[in-house]
Coordinates of C-alpha atoms and ligand atoms in Angstrom, one line a residue:
X1 CA -5.4 19.1 -7.4
X2 CA -7.6 19.8 -10.4
X3 CA -7.0 17.8 -13.6
X4 CA -9.7 19.0 -15.9
X5 CA -12.5 16.5 -16.9
X6 CA -13.6 13.9 -14.4
X7 CA -11.4 10.8 -14.4
X8 CA -12.8 7.3 -14.9
X9 CA -12.7 5.2 -11.7
X10 CA -9.8 3.1 -12.9
X11 CA -7.6 6.1 -13.7
X12 CA -8.6 7.9 -10.5
X13 CA -7.6 4.9 -8.3
X14 CA -4.4 4.2 -10.1
X15 CA -3.4 7.8 -10.1
X16 CA -4.2 8.2 -6.4
X17 CA -2.1 5.2 -5.6
X18 CA 0.8 6.6 -7.4
X19 CA 0.5 10.1 -6.1
X20 CA -0.5 11.7 -9.4
X21 CA -3.1 14.5 -9.4
X22 CA -6.8 13.5 -9.2
X23 CA -10.1 15.4 -9.1
X24 CA -11.0 13.8 -5.7
X25 CA -10.2 10.6 -3.8
X26 CA -11.4 7.3 -5.1
X27 CA -13.5 5.2 -2.7
X28 CA -14.0 1.5 -2.0
X29 CA -14.5 -0.5 1.2
X30 CA -12.7 -3.5 2.7
X31 CA -15.2 -6.4 3.0
X32 CA -17.6 -4.6 0.7
X33 CA -19.0 -7.9 -0.6
X34 CA -20.4 -9.6 2.4
X35 CA -23.2 -10.5 4.8
X36 CA -24.4 -6.9 5.3
X37 CA -25.8 -7.1 1.8
X38 CA -29.1 -9.1 1.4
X39 CA -28.1 -9.7 -2.2
X40 CA -24.9 -11.4 -1.0
X41 CA -26.8 -13.5 1.5
X42 CA -29.1 -14.7 -1.3
X43 CA -26.2 -15.9 -3.5
X44 CA -24.5 -17.5 -0.4
X45 CA -27.7 -19.4 0.5
X46 CA -27.2 -23.2 0.5
X47 CA -23.4 -23.2 -0.2
X48 CA -20.5 -23.1 2.2
X49 CA -18.2 -20.1 2.2
X50 CA -15.3 -22.1 0.6
X51 CA -17.7 -23.4 -2.1
X52 CA -18.6 -19.9 -2.8
X53 CA -14.9 -18.9 -3.2
X54 CA -14.5 -21.8 -5.7
X55 CA -17.7 -21.1 -7.7
X56 CA -16.6 -18.7 -10.4
X57 CA -20.1 -17.5 -11.3
X58 CA -21.1 -16.8 -7.7
X59 CA -17.8 -15.2 -6.8
X60 CA -18.0 -12.9 -9.9
X61 CA -21.5 -12.0 -9.1
X62 CA -20.9 -11.0 -5.4
X63 CA -17.6 -9.2 -6.3
X64 CA -19.6 -7.0 -8.7
X65 CA -22.5 -6.3 -6.4
X66 CA -21.0 -3.3 -4.5
X67 CA -20.6 -1.2 -7.7
X68 CA -24.4 -0.9 -8.2
X69 CA -25.6 -1.6 -4.7
X70 CA -23.4 0.8 -2.7
X71 CA -21.6 2.8 -5.4
X72 CA -18.1 1.4 -4.7
X73 CA -15.5 2.5 -7.2
X74 CA -13.3 -0.6 -7.1
X75 CA -14.0 -4.3 -7.2
X76 CA -12.0 -6.6 -4.9
X77 CA -11.7 -10.2 -5.8
X78 CA -14.2 -12.2 -3.7
X79 CA -12.1 -14.8 -1.9
X80 CA -10.4 -15.1 1.5
X81 CA -6.8 -14.9 2.7
X82 CA -7.0 -18.7 3.5
X83 CA -8.0 -19.8 0.0
X84 CA -4.4 -20.7 -1.1
X85 CA -3.5 -22.4 2.2
X86 CA -4.9 -25.9 1.6
X87 CA -2.6 -26.2 -1.4
X88 CA 0.3 -26.1 1.1
X89 CA -1.1 -29.3 2.7
X90 CA -3.1 -27.7 5.6
X91 CA -6.8 -28.4 6.1
X92 CA -8.8 -25.2 6.7
X93 CA -12.5 -24.8 7.4
X94 CA -14.6 -21.6 8.0
X95 CA -16.9 -21.4 11.1
X96 CA -17.2 -18.5 10.1
X97 CA -13.6 -17.5 10.8
X98 CA -10.8 -19.8 9.6
X99 CA -10.2 -23.0 11.7
X100 CA -7.1 -25.1 11.2
X101 CA -7.7 -28.8 12.1
X102 CA -4.1 -29.5 12.9
X103 CA -2.3 -26.3 14.0
X104 CA 1.2 -26.0 12.6
X105 CA 3.6 -25.9 15.6
X106 CA 6.6 -28.3 14.9
X107 CA 9.6 -28.2 12.7
X108 CA 8.4 -31.4 11.0
X109 CA 5.0 -29.9 10.1
X110 CA 6.7 -26.8 8.7
X111 CA 9.1 -28.9 6.7
X112 CA 6.1 -30.8 5.2
X113 CA 4.5 -27.7 3.9
X114 CA 4.6 -27.3 0.1
X115 CA 4.9 -24.0 -1.6
X116 CA 2.7 -24.7 -4.6
X117 CA 2.2 -22.8 -7.8
X118 CA -1.2 -21.2 -7.0
X119 CA -2.2 -21.3 -10.6
X120 CA -2.3 -25.1 -10.2
X121 CA -3.8 -25.4 -6.7
X122 CA -6.4 -22.5 -7.0
X123 CA -7.0 -22.0 -10.7
X124 CA -10.5 -20.7 -10.0
X125 CA -9.0 -17.5 -8.4
X126 CA -7.4 -16.5 -11.6
X127 CA -10.5 -17.5 -13.6
X128 CA -12.6 -15.2 -11.3
X129 CA -10.1 -12.3 -11.9
X130 CA -10.0 -12.8 -15.6
X131 CA -13.8 -12.9 -15.8
X132 CA -14.0 -9.8 -13.6
X133 CA -11.6 -7.9 -15.8
X134 CA -13.8 -8.7 -18.9
X135 CA -16.9 -7.6 -17.0
X136 CA -15.3 -4.4 -15.9
X137 CA -14.2 -3.2 -19.3
X138 CA -17.6 -1.4 -19.8
X139 CA -17.9 0.4 -16.4
X140 CA -14.1 1.0 -16.3
X141 CA -13.9 0.1 -12.6
X142 CA -10.5 -1.1 -11.3
X143 CA -10.0 -4.6 -10.1
X144 CA -8.0 -5.3 -6.9
X145 CA -6.4 -8.6 -5.9
X146 CA -5.2 -9.4 -2.4
X147 CA -3.4 -11.8 -0.1
X148 CA -3.0 -12.4 3.6
X149 CA 0.4 -11.4 4.9
X150 CA 2.7 -14.1 6.1
X151 CA 2.6 -13.0 9.8
X152 CA -1.3 -13.0 9.9
X153 CA -1.5 -16.3 8.1
X154 CA 1.1 -17.8 10.4
X155 CA -0.9 -16.4 13.4
X156 CA -3.9 -18.5 12.4
X157 CA -1.9 -21.5 11.4
X158 CA -0.1 -21.7 14.7
X159 CA -3.1 -20.9 16.9
X160 CA -5.4 -23.1 14.9
X161 CA -7.9 -20.2 14.6
X162 CA -8.5 -16.6 15.8
X163 CA -7.3 -15.7 19.2
X164 CA -7.4 -12.7 21.6
X165 CA -3.8 -12.7 22.6
X166 CA -2.1 -15.1 20.1
X167 CA 0.0 -16.3 23.0
X168 CA 0.9 -19.7 21.3
X169 CA 2.3 -17.7 18.4
X170 CA 4.2 -15.4 20.7
X171 CA 5.5 -18.3 22.7
X172 CA 6.9 -19.8 19.4
X173 CA 8.7 -16.5 18.8
X174 CA 10.8 -17.0 21.9
X175 CA 10.8 -20.8 22.2
X176 CA 11.2 -22.0 18.7
X177 CA 12.1 -18.9 16.6
X178 CA 13.7 -21.0 13.8
X179 CA 10.4 -22.9 13.3
X180 CA 8.5 -19.7 13.0
X181 CA 11.1 -18.2 10.7
X182 CA 10.9 -21.2 8.4
X183 CA 7.1 -21.0 8.4
X184 CA 7.2 -17.2 7.5
X185 CA 9.7 -17.9 4.7
X186 CA 7.4 -20.4 3.1
X187 CA 4.4 -18.2 3.5
X188 CA 6.3 -15.2 2.0
X189 CA 7.3 -17.3 -1.0
X190 CA 3.7 -18.3 -1.5
X191 CA 2.4 -14.7 -1.1
X192 CA 4.8 -13.4 -3.7
X193 CA 3.8 -16.1 -6.2
X194 CA 0.1 -15.7 -5.4
X195 CA 0.0 -11.9 -5.8
X196 CA 2.1 -11.9 -9.0
X197 CA -0.1 -14.5 -10.5
X198 CA -3.1 -12.3 -9.6
X199 CA -1.5 -9.3 -11.4
X200 CA -0.8 -11.6 -14.4
X201 CA -4.5 -12.6 -14.4
X202 CA -5.7 -8.9 -14.4
X203 CA -5.5 -7.4 -10.9
X204 CA -4.7 -3.7 -11.3
X205 CA -3.6 -3.1 -7.7
X206 CA -3.0 -5.6 -4.9
X207 CA -3.5 -5.3 -1.2
X208 CA -1.6 -7.2 1.5
X209 CA -3.6 -7.7 4.7
X210 CA -1.5 -7.9 7.8
X211 CA -4.4 -7.8 10.2
X212 CA -2.6 -9.1 13.3
X213 CA 1.0 -7.7 12.9
X214 CA 0.0 -4.7 15.1
X215 CA 0.0 -7.1 18.1
X216 CA 3.7 -6.9 18.3
X217 CA 6.0 -4.5 20.0
X218 CA 7.9 -2.2 17.6
X219 CA 11.1 -4.3 18.1
X220 CA 9.4 -7.6 17.4
X221 CA 7.6 -6.1 14.4
X222 CA 11.0 -5.0 13.1
X223 CA 12.4 -8.5 13.6
X224 CA 9.5 -10.6 12.4
X225 CA 7.2 -8.6 10.2
X226 CA 9.3 -6.0 8.4
X227 CA 11.5 -8.4 6.6
X228 CA 8.5 -10.2 5.1
X229 CA 7.0 -6.9 3.9
X230 CA 10.3 -5.8 2.4
X231 CA 10.7 -9.1 0.5
X232 CA 7.2 -8.9 -0.9
X233 CA 7.6 -5.3 -1.8
X234 CA 10.8 -6.1 -3.7
X235 CA 9.4 -9.1 -5.6
X236 CA 6.0 -7.9 -6.6
X237 CA 5.5 -6.7 -10.2
X238 CA 4.7 -3.2 -9.0
X239 CA 5.3 -1.6 -12.4
X240 CA 2.0 -3.2 -13.4
X241 CA 0.0 -3.0 -10.1
X242 CA 0.5 -0.7 -7.1
X243 CA 1.1 -2.3 -3.8
X244 CA -1.3 -1.4 -0.9
X245 CA 0.0 -2.4 2.6
X246 CA -2.6 -2.8 5.4
X247 CA -1.5 -3.4 9.0
X248 CA -4.3 -3.7 11.6
X249 CA -3.7 -1.9 14.9
X250 CA -0.5 -0.5 13.6
X251 CA -0.2 3.1 14.8
X252 CA 3.0 2.3 16.6
X253 CA 4.6 0.8 13.5
X254 CA 3.7 3.4 10.9
X255 CA 7.4 4.3 10.4
X256 CA 8.1 0.7 9.5
X257 CA 5.3 0.7 7.0
X258 CA 6.6 3.8 5.4
X259 CA 10.1 2.3 5.3
X260 CA 8.8 -0.5 3.1
X261 CA 7.7 2.2 0.6
X262 CA 4.5 0.6 -0.7
X263 CA 2.6 2.8 -3.2
X264 CA -0.2 3.0 -0.5
X265 CA -0.1 2.8 3.3
X266 CA -3.5 1.5 4.5
X267 CA -4.3 2.5 8.0
X268 CA -6.9 1.5 10.5
X269 CA -9.0 4.0 12.4
X270 CA -6.9 4.1 15.6
X271 CA -4.3 6.1 13.7
X272 CA -4.7 9.8 13.6
X273 CA -4.9 10.4 9.8
X274 CA -3.6 14.0 9.8
X275 CA -0.5 13.0 11.8
X276 CA 0.1 9.9 9.7
X277 CA -0.3 11.8 6.4
X278 CA 2.2 14.4 7.6
X279 CA 4.7 11.6 8.4
X280 CA 4.0 9.8 5.1
X281 CA 4.3 13.0 3.0
X282 CA 5.7 12.3 -0.4
X283 CA 6.8 8.7 0.4
X284 CA 3.5 7.0 -0.3
X285 CA -0.3 7.5 -0.7
X286 CA -2.5 6.8 2.2
X287 CA -5.7 4.7 2.4
X288 CA -8.4 4.8 5.0
X289 CA -9.4 5.2 7.7
X290 CA -13.0 5.5 8.9
X291 CA -14.1 3.2 11.8
X292 CA -16.6 0.8 10.1
X293 CA -18.9 1.4 13.0
X294 CA -19.2 5.1 12.0
X295 CA -21.3 3.9 9.1
X296 CA -24.2 3.7 11.6
X297 CA -24.2 7.5 11.8
X298 CA -26.8 9.6 10.0
X299 CA -25.9 10.5 6.4
X300 CA -24.9 14.1 7.1
X301 CA -22.6 13.0 9.9
X302 CA -20.9 10.5 7.5
X303 CA -20.5 13.3 4.9
X304 CA -18.8 15.4 7.6
X305 CA -16.5 12.6 8.6
X306 CA -15.5 12.0 5.0
X307 CA -14.7 15.7 4.4
X308 CA -12.6 15.6 7.6
X309 CA -10.7 12.5 6.4
X310 CA -10.0 14.0 3.0
X311 CA -8.7 17.2 4.6
X312 CA -6.6 15.2 7.1
X313 CA -5.0 13.1 4.3
X314 CA -3.9 16.2 2.3
X315 CA -0.2 16.1 3.4
X316 CA 0.2 12.6 1.9
X317 CA 0.9 12.5 -1.9
X318 CA -2.5 10.7 -2.5
X319 CA -5.6 9.4 -0.7
X320 CA -7.8 6.4 -1.3
X321 CA -10.9 6.8 0.8
X322 CA -11.7 3.5 2.7
X323 CA -12.5 2.1 6.1
X324 CA -10.0 1.3 8.7
X325 CA -11.1 -2.4 8.6
X326 CA -13.8 -4.4 6.9
X327 CA -17.5 -3.8 6.9
X328 CA -19.2 -5.7 9.7
X329 CA -22.2 -8.0 9.0
X330 CA -24.5 -5.4 10.8
X331 CA -23.2 -2.5 8.7
X332 CA -26.2 -0.5 7.3
X333 CA -26.3 -0.5 3.5
X334 CA -27.4 3.2 3.6
X335 CA -24.4 4.1 5.6
X336 CA -22.1 2.5 3.0
X337 CA -24.0 4.3 0.2
X338 CA -23.6 7.6 2.2
X339 CA -19.8 7.0 2.4
X340 CA -19.3 6.6 -1.3
X341 CA -21.7 9.4 -2.1
X342 CA -19.7 11.6 0.2
X343 CA -16.5 10.8 -1.8
X344 CA -18.2 11.9 -5.0
X345 CA -19.4 15.1 -3.3
X346 CA -15.8 16.1 -2.7
X347 CA -15.4 16.8 -6.4
X348 CA -18.1 19.4 -6.2
X349 CA -16.4 21.0 -3.2
X350 CA -13.2 21.1 -5.2
X351 CA -14.7 22.8 -8.2
Ligands
LIG1 O1 -12.8 -7.3 1.1 C1 -13.6 -8.0 0.4 O2 -14.8 -7.7 0.1 C2 -13.0 -9.2 -0.3 C3 -13.2 -10.4 0.4 C4 -12.4 -10.8 1.7 C5 -12.9 -11.7 2.6 N1 -12.0 -11.9 3.6 C6 -14.2 -12.3 2.5 C7 -14.8 -13.0 3.7 C8 -11.2 -10.4 2.1 C9 -10.2 -9.3 1.6 C10 -10.9 -11.1 3.3 C11 -9.6 -11.0 4.1 C12 -9.5 -11.7 5.4 N2 -10.1 -12.8 5.8 C13 -8.7 -11.2 6.4 C14 -7.9 -9.9 6.4 C15 -8.7 -8.7 6.5 C16 -9.4 -8.5 7.8 O3 -10.6 -8.5 7.7 O4 -8.8 -8.4 8.8 C17 -8.8 -12.0 7.5 C18 -8.1 -11.9 8.9 C19 -9.7 -13.1 7.1 C20 -10.0 -14.3 7.9 C21 -11.5 -14.5 8.0 N3 -12.3 -14.8 7.0 C22 -12.3 -14.3 9.2 C23 -11.7 -13.8 10.5 C24 -13.6 -14.5 8.8 C25 -14.8 -14.5 9.8 C26 -15.2 -13.2 10.1 C27 -16.3 -12.8 9.2 O5 -16.4 -11.6 8.8 O6 -17.2 -13.6 9.0 C28 -13.6 -14.9 7.5 C29 -14.8 -15.2 6.6 C30 -15.1 -14.3 5.5 N4 -14.2 -13.8 4.6 C31 -16.4 -13.9 5.1 C32 -16.2 -13.0 4.0 C33 -17.3 -12.4 3.1 C34 -17.7 -14.2 5.7 C35 -18.1 -15.5 5.1 C36 -19.6 -15.8 5.1 O7 -20.3 -15.4 4.2 O8 -20.0 -16.5 6.1

């Protein structure tokens, strides 16, 4: 694995994503900018979450916080998967999860959805990315963009918010499949345009979050989710930015994730990483997959878990160290710091 002098974080991440040799795995965390950081809460004071997403200065500031505060080696755009949705003509609020005033359930509502050019409806997202790229020139830390996947966005749009069973959505799959297909088609088109515009604005890798796709049986996943991932994978400008595919609760659909052939398969903690890495092999790199709650463990225990994850990931062509889902608001800052320090200690082990 050795490649001579230490790599800068941008090179290390991009190489790991593409399965090229690196000195050790790069590290970042999903939801690394958030309420577990007192510094984030200070910037967030007095503004709503959506205002914060639109405020370029504040969004840039909190995007950058995890580099210094917890030693993260990538910056992810501060935003939310729902930011481009109001531009389709749907009102969304955060309480704190997304709430849709009028759930989208009829053919007429789907027909009425616009597929806007995100550069026109959410220009601030691209301004945040461009500003971040300039800020990151010095530290040479990579910049990540992201989007919600069509199925996960549809799940919230149909239910009207989060749900335990997503039974309204599943009812639509059997009672009005053509309405759901039309909704997914529009969301897929938006997602492709949104991610490509982020790449254009400076994102060096992009992650697609399909948090709820793992709710489906393998057959339903193949019917409803796989085609959306394939289309996105085919239409992204992947020569310029590797594609990271995250599916929540997706142990049973791993082979479908591999079939899409993203640069990186991002796994949650319910998946056995050693087994997954063997199955992924040379097809993709792997990202993950510590349970965010494990960050409550003592520093030494976190180091041991990180060493075990790095070892388990070896059969895959590359490894990006990350959590299996986002940091929770009660995540201890010192646990996050221990996690990134542990990644850096892997280089010493290797030499
Ligand atoms: O990872 C990052 O640091 C980048 C920012 C980011 C946020 N949301 C910020 C956020 C990203 C990548 C997301 C993605 C997102 N948002 C997903 C997919 C990934 C996942 O976590 O499963 C989903 C399903 C959402 C929808 C969403 N947004 C929920 C369910 C919630 C409420 C839960 C919570 O953590 O509060 C949000 C709000 C949200 N998104 C916050 C942040 C920092 C909290 C807002 C606040 O400050 O009150």
